[in-house]
Structures are given as C-alpha cells and as structure tokens.
Coordinates of C-alpha atoms and ligand atoms in Angstrom, one line a residue:
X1 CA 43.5 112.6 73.8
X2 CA 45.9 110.2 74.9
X3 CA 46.3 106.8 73.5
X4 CA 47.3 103.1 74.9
X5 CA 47.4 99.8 73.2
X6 CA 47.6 97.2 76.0
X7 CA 49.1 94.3 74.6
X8 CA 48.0 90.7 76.2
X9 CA 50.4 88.1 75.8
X10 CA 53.2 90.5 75.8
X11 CA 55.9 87.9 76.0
X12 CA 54.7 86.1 73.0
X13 CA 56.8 85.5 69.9
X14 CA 54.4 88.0 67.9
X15 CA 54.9 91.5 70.2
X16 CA 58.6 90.8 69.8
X17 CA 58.2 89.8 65.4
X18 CA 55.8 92.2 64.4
X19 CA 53.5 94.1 67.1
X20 CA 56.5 96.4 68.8
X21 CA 58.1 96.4 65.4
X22 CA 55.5 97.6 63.5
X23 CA 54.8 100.6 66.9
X24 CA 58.6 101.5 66.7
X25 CA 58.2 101.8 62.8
X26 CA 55.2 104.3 63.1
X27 CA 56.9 106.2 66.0
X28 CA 60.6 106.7 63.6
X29 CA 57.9 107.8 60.8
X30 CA 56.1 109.9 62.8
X31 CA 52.9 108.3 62.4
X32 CA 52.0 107.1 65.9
X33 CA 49.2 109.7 67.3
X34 CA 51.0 111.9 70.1
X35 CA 50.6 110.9 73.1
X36 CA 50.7 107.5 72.4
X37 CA 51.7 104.1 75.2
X38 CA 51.8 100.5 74.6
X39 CA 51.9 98.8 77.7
X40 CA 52.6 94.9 77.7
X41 CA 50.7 92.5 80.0
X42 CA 51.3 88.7 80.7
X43 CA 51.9 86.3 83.3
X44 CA 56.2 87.2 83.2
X45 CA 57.5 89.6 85.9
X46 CA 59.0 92.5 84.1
X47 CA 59.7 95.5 85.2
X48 CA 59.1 98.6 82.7
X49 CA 63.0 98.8 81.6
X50 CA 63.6 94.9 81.5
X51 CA 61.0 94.7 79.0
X52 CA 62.3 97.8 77.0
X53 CA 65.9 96.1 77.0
X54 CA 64.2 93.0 75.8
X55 CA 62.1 94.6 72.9
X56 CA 65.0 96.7 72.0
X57 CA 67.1 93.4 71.4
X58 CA 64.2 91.9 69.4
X59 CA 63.4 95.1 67.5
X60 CA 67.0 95.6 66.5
X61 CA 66.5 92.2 65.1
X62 CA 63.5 92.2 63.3
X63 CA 63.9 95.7 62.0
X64 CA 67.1 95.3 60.7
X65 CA 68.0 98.2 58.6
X66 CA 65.2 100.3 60.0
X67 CA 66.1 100.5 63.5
X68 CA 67.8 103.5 64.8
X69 CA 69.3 104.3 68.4
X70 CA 68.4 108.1 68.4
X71 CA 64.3 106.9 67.5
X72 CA 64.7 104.0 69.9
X73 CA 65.7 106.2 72.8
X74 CA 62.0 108.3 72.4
X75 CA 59.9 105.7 71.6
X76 CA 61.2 103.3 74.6
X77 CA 59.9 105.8 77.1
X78 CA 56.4 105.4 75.8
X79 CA 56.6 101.5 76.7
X80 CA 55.5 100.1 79.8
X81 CA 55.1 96.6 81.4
X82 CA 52.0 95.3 83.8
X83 CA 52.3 92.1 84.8
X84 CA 49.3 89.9 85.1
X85 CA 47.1 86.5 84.6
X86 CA 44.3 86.3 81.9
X87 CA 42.4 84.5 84.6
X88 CA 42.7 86.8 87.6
X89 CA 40.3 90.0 87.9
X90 CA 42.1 91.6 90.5
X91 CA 45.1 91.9 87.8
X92 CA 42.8 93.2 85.2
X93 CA 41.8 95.8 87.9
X94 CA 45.1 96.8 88.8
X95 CA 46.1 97.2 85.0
X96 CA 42.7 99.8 85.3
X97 CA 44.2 101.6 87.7
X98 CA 47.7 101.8 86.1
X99 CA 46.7 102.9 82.9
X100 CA 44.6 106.0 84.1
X101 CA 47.8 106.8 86.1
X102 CA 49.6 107.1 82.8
X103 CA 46.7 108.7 81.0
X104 CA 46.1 110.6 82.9
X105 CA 42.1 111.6 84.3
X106 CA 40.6 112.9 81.4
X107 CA 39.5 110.9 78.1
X108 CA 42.0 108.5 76.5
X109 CA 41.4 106.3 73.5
X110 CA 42.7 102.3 74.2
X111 CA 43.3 99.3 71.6
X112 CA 43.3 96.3 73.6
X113 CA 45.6 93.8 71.7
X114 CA 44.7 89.8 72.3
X115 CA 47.8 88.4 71.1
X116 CA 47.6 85.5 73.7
X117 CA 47.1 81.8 73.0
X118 CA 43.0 81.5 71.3
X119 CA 41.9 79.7 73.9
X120 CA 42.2 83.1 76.3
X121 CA 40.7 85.6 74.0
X122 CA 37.0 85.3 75.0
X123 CA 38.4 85.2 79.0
X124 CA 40.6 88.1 78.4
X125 CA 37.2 89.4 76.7
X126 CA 35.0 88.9 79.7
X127 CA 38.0 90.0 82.5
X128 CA 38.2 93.2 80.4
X129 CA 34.6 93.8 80.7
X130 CA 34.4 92.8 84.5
X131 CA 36.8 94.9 85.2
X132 CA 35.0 98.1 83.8
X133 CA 37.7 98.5 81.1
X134 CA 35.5 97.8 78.1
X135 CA 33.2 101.0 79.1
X136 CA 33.2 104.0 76.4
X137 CA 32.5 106.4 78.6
X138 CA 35.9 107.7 79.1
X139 CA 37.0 107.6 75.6
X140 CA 36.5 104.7 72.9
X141 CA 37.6 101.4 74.0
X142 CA 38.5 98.4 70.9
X143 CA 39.8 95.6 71.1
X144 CA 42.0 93.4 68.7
X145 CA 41.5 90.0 68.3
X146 CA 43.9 87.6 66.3
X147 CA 43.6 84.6 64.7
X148 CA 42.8 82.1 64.7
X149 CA 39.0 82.8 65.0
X150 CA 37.7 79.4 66.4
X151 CA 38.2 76.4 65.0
X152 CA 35.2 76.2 63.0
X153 CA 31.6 77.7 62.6
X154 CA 30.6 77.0 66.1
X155 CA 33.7 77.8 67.8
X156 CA 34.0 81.1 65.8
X157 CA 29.9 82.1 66.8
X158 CA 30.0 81.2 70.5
X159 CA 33.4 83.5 70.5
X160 CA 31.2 86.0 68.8
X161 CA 28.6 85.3 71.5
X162 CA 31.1 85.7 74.6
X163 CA 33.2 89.4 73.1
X164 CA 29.4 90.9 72.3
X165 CA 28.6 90.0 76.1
X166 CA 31.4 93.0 76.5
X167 CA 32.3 94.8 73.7
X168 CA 29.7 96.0 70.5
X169 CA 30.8 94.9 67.0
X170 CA 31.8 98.3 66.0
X171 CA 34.9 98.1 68.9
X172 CA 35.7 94.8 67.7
X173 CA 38.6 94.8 65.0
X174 CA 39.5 91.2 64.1
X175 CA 42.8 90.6 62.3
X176 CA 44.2 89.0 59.3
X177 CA 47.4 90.6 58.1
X178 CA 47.2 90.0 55.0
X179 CA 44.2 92.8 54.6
X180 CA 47.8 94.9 56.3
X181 CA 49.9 94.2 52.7
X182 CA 50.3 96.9 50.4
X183 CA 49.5 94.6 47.3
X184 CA 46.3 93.7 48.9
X185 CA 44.9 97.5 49.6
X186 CA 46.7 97.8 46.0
X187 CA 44.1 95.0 44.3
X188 CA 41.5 97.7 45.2
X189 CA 43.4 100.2 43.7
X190 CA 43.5 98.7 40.8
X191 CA 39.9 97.7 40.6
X192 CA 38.4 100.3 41.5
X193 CA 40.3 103.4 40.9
X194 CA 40.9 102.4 36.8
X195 CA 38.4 102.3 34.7
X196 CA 39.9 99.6 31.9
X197 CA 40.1 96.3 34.0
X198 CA 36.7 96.6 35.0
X199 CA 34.5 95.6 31.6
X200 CA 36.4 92.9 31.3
X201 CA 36.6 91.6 35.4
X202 CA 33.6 89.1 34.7
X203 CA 32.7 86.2 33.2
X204 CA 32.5 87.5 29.5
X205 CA 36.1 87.5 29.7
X206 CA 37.3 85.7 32.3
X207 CA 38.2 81.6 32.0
X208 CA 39.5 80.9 35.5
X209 CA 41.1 83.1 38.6
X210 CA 43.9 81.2 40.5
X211 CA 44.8 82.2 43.7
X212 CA 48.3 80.5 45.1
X213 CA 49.7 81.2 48.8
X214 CA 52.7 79.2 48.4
X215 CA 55.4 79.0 50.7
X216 CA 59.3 77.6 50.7
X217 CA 59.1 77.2 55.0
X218 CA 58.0 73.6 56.5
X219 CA 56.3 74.1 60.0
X220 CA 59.4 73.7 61.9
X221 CA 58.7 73.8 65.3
X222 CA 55.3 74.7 65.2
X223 CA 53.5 70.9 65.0
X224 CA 51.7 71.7 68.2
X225 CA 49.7 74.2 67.0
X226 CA 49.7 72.9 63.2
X227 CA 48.8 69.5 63.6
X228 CA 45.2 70.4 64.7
X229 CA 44.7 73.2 62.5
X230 CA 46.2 72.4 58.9
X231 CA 46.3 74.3 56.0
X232 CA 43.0 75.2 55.9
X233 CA 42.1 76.6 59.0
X234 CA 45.7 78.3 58.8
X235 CA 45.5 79.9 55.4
X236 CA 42.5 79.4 53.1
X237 CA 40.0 80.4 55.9
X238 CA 41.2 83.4 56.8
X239 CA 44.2 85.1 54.2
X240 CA 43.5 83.0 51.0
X241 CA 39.6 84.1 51.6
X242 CA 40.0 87.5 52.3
X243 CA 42.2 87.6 49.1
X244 CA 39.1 85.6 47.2
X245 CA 36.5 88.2 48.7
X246 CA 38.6 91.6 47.4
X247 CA 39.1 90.0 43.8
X248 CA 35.6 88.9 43.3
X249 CA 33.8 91.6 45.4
X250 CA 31.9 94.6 43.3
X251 CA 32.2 98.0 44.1
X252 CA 31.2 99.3 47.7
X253 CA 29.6 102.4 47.2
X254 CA 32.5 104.2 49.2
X255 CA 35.3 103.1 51.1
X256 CA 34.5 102.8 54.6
X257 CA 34.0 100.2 57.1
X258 CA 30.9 98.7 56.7
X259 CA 30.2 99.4 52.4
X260 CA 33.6 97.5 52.1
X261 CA 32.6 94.8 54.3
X262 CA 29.1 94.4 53.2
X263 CA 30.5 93.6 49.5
X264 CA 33.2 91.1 50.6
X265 CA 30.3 89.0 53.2
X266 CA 28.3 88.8 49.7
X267 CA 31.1 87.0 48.2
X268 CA 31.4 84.3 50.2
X269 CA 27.2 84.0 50.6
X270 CA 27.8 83.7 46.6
X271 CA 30.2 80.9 47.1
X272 CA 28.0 77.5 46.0
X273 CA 27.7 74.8 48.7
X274 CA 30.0 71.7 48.0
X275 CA 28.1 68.5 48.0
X276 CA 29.6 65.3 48.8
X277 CA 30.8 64.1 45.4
X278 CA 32.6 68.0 44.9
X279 CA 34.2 67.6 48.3
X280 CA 35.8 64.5 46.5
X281 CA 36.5 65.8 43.1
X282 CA 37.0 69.5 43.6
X283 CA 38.7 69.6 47.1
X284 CA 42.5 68.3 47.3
X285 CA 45.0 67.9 49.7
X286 CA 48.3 66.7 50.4
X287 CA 51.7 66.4 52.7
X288 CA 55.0 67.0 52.5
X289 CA 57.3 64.3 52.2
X290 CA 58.7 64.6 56.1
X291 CA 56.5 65.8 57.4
X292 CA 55.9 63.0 59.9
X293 CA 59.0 63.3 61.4
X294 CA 58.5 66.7 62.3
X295 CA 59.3 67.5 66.3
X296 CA 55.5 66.8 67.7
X297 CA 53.6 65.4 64.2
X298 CA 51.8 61.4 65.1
X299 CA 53.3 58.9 63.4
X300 CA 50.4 58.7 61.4
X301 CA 49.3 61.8 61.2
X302 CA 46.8 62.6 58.0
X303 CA 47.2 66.7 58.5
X304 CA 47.4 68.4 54.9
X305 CA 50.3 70.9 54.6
X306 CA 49.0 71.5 51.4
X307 CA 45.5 72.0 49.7
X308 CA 43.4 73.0 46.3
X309 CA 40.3 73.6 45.9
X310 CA 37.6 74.8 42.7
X311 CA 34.9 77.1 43.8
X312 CA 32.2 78.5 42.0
X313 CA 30.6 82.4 42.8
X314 CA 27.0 82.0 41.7
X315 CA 26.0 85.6 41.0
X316 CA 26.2 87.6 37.8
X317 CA 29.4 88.4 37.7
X318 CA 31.1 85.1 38.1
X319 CA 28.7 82.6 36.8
X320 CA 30.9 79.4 35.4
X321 CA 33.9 81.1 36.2
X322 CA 36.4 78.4 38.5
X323 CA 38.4 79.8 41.6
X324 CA 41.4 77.5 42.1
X325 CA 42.7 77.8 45.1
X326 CA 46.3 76.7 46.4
X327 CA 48.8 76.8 49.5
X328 CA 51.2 74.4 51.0
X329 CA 54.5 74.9 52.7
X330 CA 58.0 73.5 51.7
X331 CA 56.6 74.4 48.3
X332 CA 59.2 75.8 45.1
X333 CA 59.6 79.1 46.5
X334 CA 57.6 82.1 48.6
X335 CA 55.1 83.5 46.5
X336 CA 51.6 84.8 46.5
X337 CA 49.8 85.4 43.3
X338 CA 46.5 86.1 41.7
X339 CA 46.1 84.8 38.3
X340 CA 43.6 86.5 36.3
X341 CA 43.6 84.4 33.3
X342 CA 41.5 85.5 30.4
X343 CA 39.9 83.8 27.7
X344 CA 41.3 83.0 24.2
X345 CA 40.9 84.8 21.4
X346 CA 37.5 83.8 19.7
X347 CA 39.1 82.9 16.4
X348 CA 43.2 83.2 15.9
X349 CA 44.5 84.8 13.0
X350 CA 48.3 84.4 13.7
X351 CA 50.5 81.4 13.9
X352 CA 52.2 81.0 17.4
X353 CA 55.0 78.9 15.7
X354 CA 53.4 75.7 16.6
X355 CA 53.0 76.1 20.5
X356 CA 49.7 76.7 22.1
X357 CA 48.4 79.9 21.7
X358 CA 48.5 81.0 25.7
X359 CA 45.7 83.5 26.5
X360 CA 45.9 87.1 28.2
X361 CA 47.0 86.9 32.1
X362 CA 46.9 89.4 34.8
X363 CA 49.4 88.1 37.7
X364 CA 48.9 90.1 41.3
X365 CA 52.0 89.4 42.6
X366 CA 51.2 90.0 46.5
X367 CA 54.5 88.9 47.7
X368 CA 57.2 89.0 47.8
X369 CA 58.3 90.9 44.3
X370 CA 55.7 92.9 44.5
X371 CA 53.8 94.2 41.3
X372 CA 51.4 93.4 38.7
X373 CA 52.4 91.5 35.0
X374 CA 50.4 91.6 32.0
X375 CA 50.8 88.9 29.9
X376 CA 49.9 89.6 25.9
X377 CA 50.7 88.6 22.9
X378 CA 53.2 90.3 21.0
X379 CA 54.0 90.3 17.2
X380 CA 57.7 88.7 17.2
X381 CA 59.7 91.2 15.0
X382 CA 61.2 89.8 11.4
X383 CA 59.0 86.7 12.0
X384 CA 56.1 87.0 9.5
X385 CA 52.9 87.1 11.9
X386 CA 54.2 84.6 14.3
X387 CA 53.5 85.9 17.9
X388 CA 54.5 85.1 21.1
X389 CA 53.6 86.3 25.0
X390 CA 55.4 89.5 26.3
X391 CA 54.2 91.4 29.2
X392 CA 54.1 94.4 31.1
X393 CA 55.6 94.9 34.4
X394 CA 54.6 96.9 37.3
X395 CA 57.4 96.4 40.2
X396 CA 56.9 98.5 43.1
X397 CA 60.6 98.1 44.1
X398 CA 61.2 100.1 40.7
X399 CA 58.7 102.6 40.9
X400 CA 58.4 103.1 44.6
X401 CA 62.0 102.0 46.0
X402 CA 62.6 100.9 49.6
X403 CA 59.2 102.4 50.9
X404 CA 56.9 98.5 51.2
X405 CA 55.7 98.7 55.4
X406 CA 55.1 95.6 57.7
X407 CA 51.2 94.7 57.4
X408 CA 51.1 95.4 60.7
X409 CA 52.1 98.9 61.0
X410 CA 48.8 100.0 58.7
X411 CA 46.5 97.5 60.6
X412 CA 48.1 99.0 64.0
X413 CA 47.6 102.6 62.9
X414 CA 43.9 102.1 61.7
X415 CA 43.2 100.4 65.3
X416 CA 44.1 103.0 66.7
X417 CA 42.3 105.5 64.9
X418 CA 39.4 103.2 65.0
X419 CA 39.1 102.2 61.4
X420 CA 37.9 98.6 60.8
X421 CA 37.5 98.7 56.9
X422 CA 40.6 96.1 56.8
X423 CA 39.6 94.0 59.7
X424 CA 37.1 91.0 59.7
X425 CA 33.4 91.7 60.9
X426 CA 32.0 88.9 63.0
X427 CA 29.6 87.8 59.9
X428 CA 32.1 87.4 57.6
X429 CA 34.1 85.1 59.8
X430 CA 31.2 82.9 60.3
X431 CA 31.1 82.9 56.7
X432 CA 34.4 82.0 56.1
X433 CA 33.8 79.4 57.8
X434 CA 30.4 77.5 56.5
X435 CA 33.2 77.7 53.1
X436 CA 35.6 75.3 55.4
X437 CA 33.3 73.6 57.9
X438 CA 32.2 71.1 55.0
X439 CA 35.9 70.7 53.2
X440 CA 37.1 69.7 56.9
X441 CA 34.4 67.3 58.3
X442 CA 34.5 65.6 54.9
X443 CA 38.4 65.0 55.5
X444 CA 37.7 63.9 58.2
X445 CA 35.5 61.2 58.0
X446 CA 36.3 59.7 54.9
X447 CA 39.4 59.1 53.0
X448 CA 38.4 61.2 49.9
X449 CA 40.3 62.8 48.5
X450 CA 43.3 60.9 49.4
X451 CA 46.1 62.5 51.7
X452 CA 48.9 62.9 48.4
X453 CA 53.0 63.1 49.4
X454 CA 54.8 65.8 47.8
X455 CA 58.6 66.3 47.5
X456 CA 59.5 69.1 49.2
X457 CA 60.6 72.3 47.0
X458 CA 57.9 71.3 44.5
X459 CA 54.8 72.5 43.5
X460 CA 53.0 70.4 45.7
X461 CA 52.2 66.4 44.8
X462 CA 52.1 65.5 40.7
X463 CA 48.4 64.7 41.1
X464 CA 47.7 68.7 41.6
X465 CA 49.0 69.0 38.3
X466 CA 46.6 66.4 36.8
X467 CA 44.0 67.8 39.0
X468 CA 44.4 70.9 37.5
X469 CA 44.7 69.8 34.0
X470 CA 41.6 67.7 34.2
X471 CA 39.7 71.1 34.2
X472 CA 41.6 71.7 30.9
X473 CA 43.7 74.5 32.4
X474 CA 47.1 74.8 34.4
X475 CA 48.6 75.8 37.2
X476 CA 50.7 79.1 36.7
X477 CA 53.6 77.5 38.2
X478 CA 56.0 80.8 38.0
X479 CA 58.4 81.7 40.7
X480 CA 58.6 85.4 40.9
X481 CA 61.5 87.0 40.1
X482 CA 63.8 89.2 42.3
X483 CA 65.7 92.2 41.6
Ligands
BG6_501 C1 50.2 82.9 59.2 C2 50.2 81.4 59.2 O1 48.9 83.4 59.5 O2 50.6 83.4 57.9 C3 51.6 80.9 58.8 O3 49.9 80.9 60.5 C4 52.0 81.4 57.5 O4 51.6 79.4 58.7 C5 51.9 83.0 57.5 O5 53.4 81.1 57.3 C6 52.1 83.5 56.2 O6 52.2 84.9 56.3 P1 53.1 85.8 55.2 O7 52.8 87.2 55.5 O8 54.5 85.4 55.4 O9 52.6 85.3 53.9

C-alpha cells in the first residue's frame, strides 16, 4: 500500500531543519516504507522541482555529513509540492484529488503533518475533514500535530474538542521530540529491561530526582513567539514532563500504545496540587540578563527564560521523594540530565578525608554526550580507608560510534506505521497542563516568586542555588563532557 505524508506549512523553518531531513535520512537507510511520498502544502507557489531544489539546499545543510548526491537523486523524486491556504476548502479539495493521482486508486496509508503556525492546526483539522480526507475508508488516515498544544488547559481541551470533530484519538499522534531521542527510549531500557535499578528506583532509596534542560542558546530571534509562551509552556509542559512521566512511571504491562501511555497519565494525576504558599516557595523563575533588549521583548517584559520547580508524586513509589525541575536558556552549557541521587549510607564507616561524604548518583545524560554515569564511592588506593567518588561510564559514542538519529526520524517512521506509543494522548496533555495552569496564573497575578536576573553562561540566578540548598541538597551543576 502506498504511503504519503502531506506536510502543512511546508515552507516553514521546521520541514527544511528536521521534517525533510529526518525523510531523506530514512530513505539513505532504507527505512522509509516503499512506496513512500511526502508532498508539501502552504500558501508559496512552488512547483514540484523548485521545492526539491530548495529542500535539497537545506538538506545539504542540515545533514551535513550524512547527505549524499547518489541518495538524494532517488529520494527527490518521491517529493512533491501542492500549493494551498489552510483556510480555503477548495485547496484542500484539490490536494484530494492530487494525492489519489499519485497513489494511485486503490488503498494508501497518509500522515498528515500540521507543522503550521498553532493557531491553524484545529482549521487545517476541520478543512481536512470537510474535504473527505480524514475518511479511513480508503486506507488509515493520521494526522500529526505539533506543539505547542494550546496555551493552557482550556486551549489544549477545546483543540481536543475541534480534531475529535474529524479525526478519532487513535489517528491522532501529537508530538514532542524529545519522546524521538535515543536516551529517552533508552531510560526505558534501562528501567525496564534490567533487573538491578529497579529495587532501589523508589523512595527506600531514593533522596531527590533532578531533572535539568539547560541550554547555552538565548531566544535570538524568536521573541515573538517566546515572549507569550516562556519557559514553561515551551519546555517543562511538554519535554521536561514527558521526561518526569518515563522516570517516575511503573511498568506498563507491555510496550504498546495505550499500556505505556496509561502509566505515564498516572504520573502526572500523582503529581500533588500546588497551593498558593508552594506556588511561592517551591516554584522559581528567572531572566537572563539581556534579555530585554532582545529584537521584539517589552521593555518591561516579566517573561522567565528560566524556571525551577519541587514536585511531589503522591503514590507509593515516590512518597516524600522531591522532583527538582530546571531549564533556562543562555545557561553554562547544552545539557540534559537526570539525576537520580540516592541516599547516604545509614551509618559511615570510612573517612572521606574531611569532605562531605557525597551519596550514590545515577546521571541520564540525554544530551548531548550521551550515556549514563554512576557515581560510587571508591576506596582510594595506599590511603588507609579514605574514599572518594569514582564512577562508571556508559558513552554511546564509545560503544555505539557515529550511529545517534534525529528524534525525528523514529517519530516520523512510527507515524507512518501508525505507532503512537511515543506520541502524547489527548489526556495526558490536559494533564500536563492542570501541572502548569496553576504555576502560570500565579505568575501572573502576583509578584511571587520574584522575576530573578541571571548572568548569562551561568547556572541560572545565585538565588537557584540557595533555593536549592534550602532543601538541604544541591544542584548537580556538571557540564558534560565531550569526546
Ligand atoms: C523546542 C523549544 O521545543 O525545544 C526550544 O521550543 C528548545 O526553545 C528546543 O530550544 C530544545 O530542543 P533540543 O532537542 O535541542 O533539546
């Protein structure tokens, strides 16, 4: 059966970074199901081998080392070009028409790709419907929905509402790439595929998880869409959430779709409501020192480009155990890392020369040197009992050289085979959001917790650090380190 993925908003800055990257890359590996189109669609006039010239430019670009002519010249045929307006049915019609010309009369199989500005993805929704392309009866139909999700509960339901009026859950896949990255699949790996880190993943043993999404980039030119959503709706939300549910989640009982799914929603249901005074005290946020003269940003603007926040599971497994939670941009460096850190020792035998006597650590290192560290302690030779931390060090450039894909290629692939069990369901969107709705209206209508500058290339403002040390712990403040 033949497959298309339409792509809406085809001349957007994301088919030409990642989406006709990502295809190219699955087409050189021989991945792509034969028989496979894209075809772009948005409001440019293109014709077929304009945009192939274009996306060959960009692709050369963004693959870099990974692009090759000979590959190029077979997968460049399967691109095509429709131009159209989300807002026009006739268009919608005529894209109809022209992909059953290339598929062909029989059954065909179509991913529908909403890469457009948010505010067009519940039109692009309904046109699809109106124009009878959402109908199975010709083959399965999906459809792909970036983010951002809404802007908050309500937005995110009534979009539920509005793609349900067309399309049944099961055909819609919404996306967060970092479900895409390796490290993240990986942290089920390692959960659930070994047997030794589960008796101790809970709070018996357990003092605090710390998750950190930091990044070296400022927001450049992006203050038009950044100034209204911040770093919450941008990255705790949706990544530094999902990252939350597949750490603290228990075993679904198989990997599929909706057993995955079920156990991540249950996470977040588990997360404790913040009241007022922990809005104050366990919420915090803060900007980067130039921020305000950004291209776009209000003079006074009170937008955090960085946040923290302590979150309680209340279930079995996690009862009193923190979640810190951490992102900003124009941070130290580009790193994202889970912390497991486990509890001391109940009584120390050895001497640790005098420092503190720092407890076992699991580090997830998501990005970018990817791997996991175990931090023990270690006997330190010729040195009586003293000890001291070591570790162990999984690198997956070492052990599995040059092989790390694009999250998108995986999340592309599993569209189009029609596997959601790494995209968002509707529910767990929604939930996502009764985490944020609070954090957000609280910012916003009162001046707790204070807006906190930061230096850029720090760790975010001082305060975080006192923040965190309150809570008698610390931030792992660790920069990874490249080969
Ligand atoms: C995007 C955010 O979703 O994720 C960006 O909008 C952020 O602000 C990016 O920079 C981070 O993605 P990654 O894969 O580079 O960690």
């Amino acid at each position: 059966m033949p497959h298309t993925i339409v792509i809406f908003g085809a001349s957007g800055d994301l088919t030409q970074r990642k989406l006709i990257p990502a295809l190219y890359q699955l087409h050189r590996k021989k991945r792509l199901p034969a028989d496979t189109r894209v075809v772009g669609f948005s409001r440019t006039e293109f014709s077929h081998d304009e945009w192939r010239k274009s996306l060959e430019e960009s692709t050369k670009k963004f693959a870099g080392k990974n692009f090759d002519a000979e590959s190029w010249t077979t997968f460049a045929p399967k691109v095509f070009y429709h131009p159209g307006d989300i807002g026009n049915l006739e268009d919608f019609k005529t894209l109809g028409t022209f992909l059953t010309e290339i598929e062909g009369d029989g059954k065909s199989s179509r991913v529908y790709y909403l890469s457009t500005a948010p505010r067009f993805y519940g039109p692009a929704a309904e046109m699809l419907g109106a124009a009878g392309l959402a109908d199975e009866s010709n083959g399965p139909r999906r459809v792909v929905i970036e983010k951002p999700f809404g802007t908050d509960g309500e937005s995110a339901r009534q979009l539920n509402d509005v793609v349900h009026t067309v399309f049944a859950e099961r055909q819609v896949y919404r996306i967060d790439h970092y479900l895409g990255k390796e490290t993240v699949q990986n942290l089920l790996v390692l959960r659930f595929a070994n047997t030794i880190f589960e008796p101790v993943w809970n709070r018996n043993y357990i003092d605090h998880v710390q998750i950190t999404v930091a990044e070296e980039v400022t927001i450049g030119s992006r203050a038009g869409y950044y100034e209204s959503a911040g770093i919450v709706r941008d990255m705790f939300q949706n990544h530094i959430l999902q990252l939350l549910m597949i750490t603290a989640m228990e075993a679904p009982v198989r990997y599929a779709a909706d057993p995955v799914r079920d156990e991540k929603v249950k996470v977040l249901q588990a997360v404790r409501p913040m009241t007022p005074e922990m809005l104050t005290a366990d919420t915090f946020r803060g900007q980067y020192d130039g921020y305000l003269k950004e291209k776009d940003v209000a003079d006074n603007s009170q937008t955090a480009t960085f946040a923290a926040m302590k979150l309680w599971i209340d279930n079995w497994r996690w009862n009193g155990v923190p979640f810190f939670l951490r992102s900003g941009k124009a941070m130290s460096c580009r790193t994202t890392q889970i912390v497991i850190q486990f509890r001391q020792p109940p009584h120390m035998l050895f001497s640790t020369g005098g420092r503190e006597c720092q407890a076992d650590r699991l580090v997830i290192q998501v990005q970018p040197a990817e791997g996991i560290q175990l931090h023990f302690q270690t006997k330190v030779p010729d040195q009586g009992m003293r000890i001291r931390q070591t570790d162990l060090d999984f690198r997956y450039d070492r052990d599995f050289p040059g092989t790390m894909p694009e999250a998108y290629e995986r999340l592309l692939l599993d569209a189009l085979e029609g596997d959601a069990s790494l995209f968002a369901r509707a529910d767990e969107v929604e939930a996502a959001w009764k985490i944020c709705d609070p954090i957000l209206q609280h910012w916003a209508n009162e001046n707790q917790p204070p807006v906190y500058k930061y230096e850029q290339g720090l760790w975010g403002p001082q305060q975080s650090t006192e923040w965190m040390e309150a809570t008698g712990r610390e931030w792992f403040d660790a920069c990874p380190v490249l080969s």
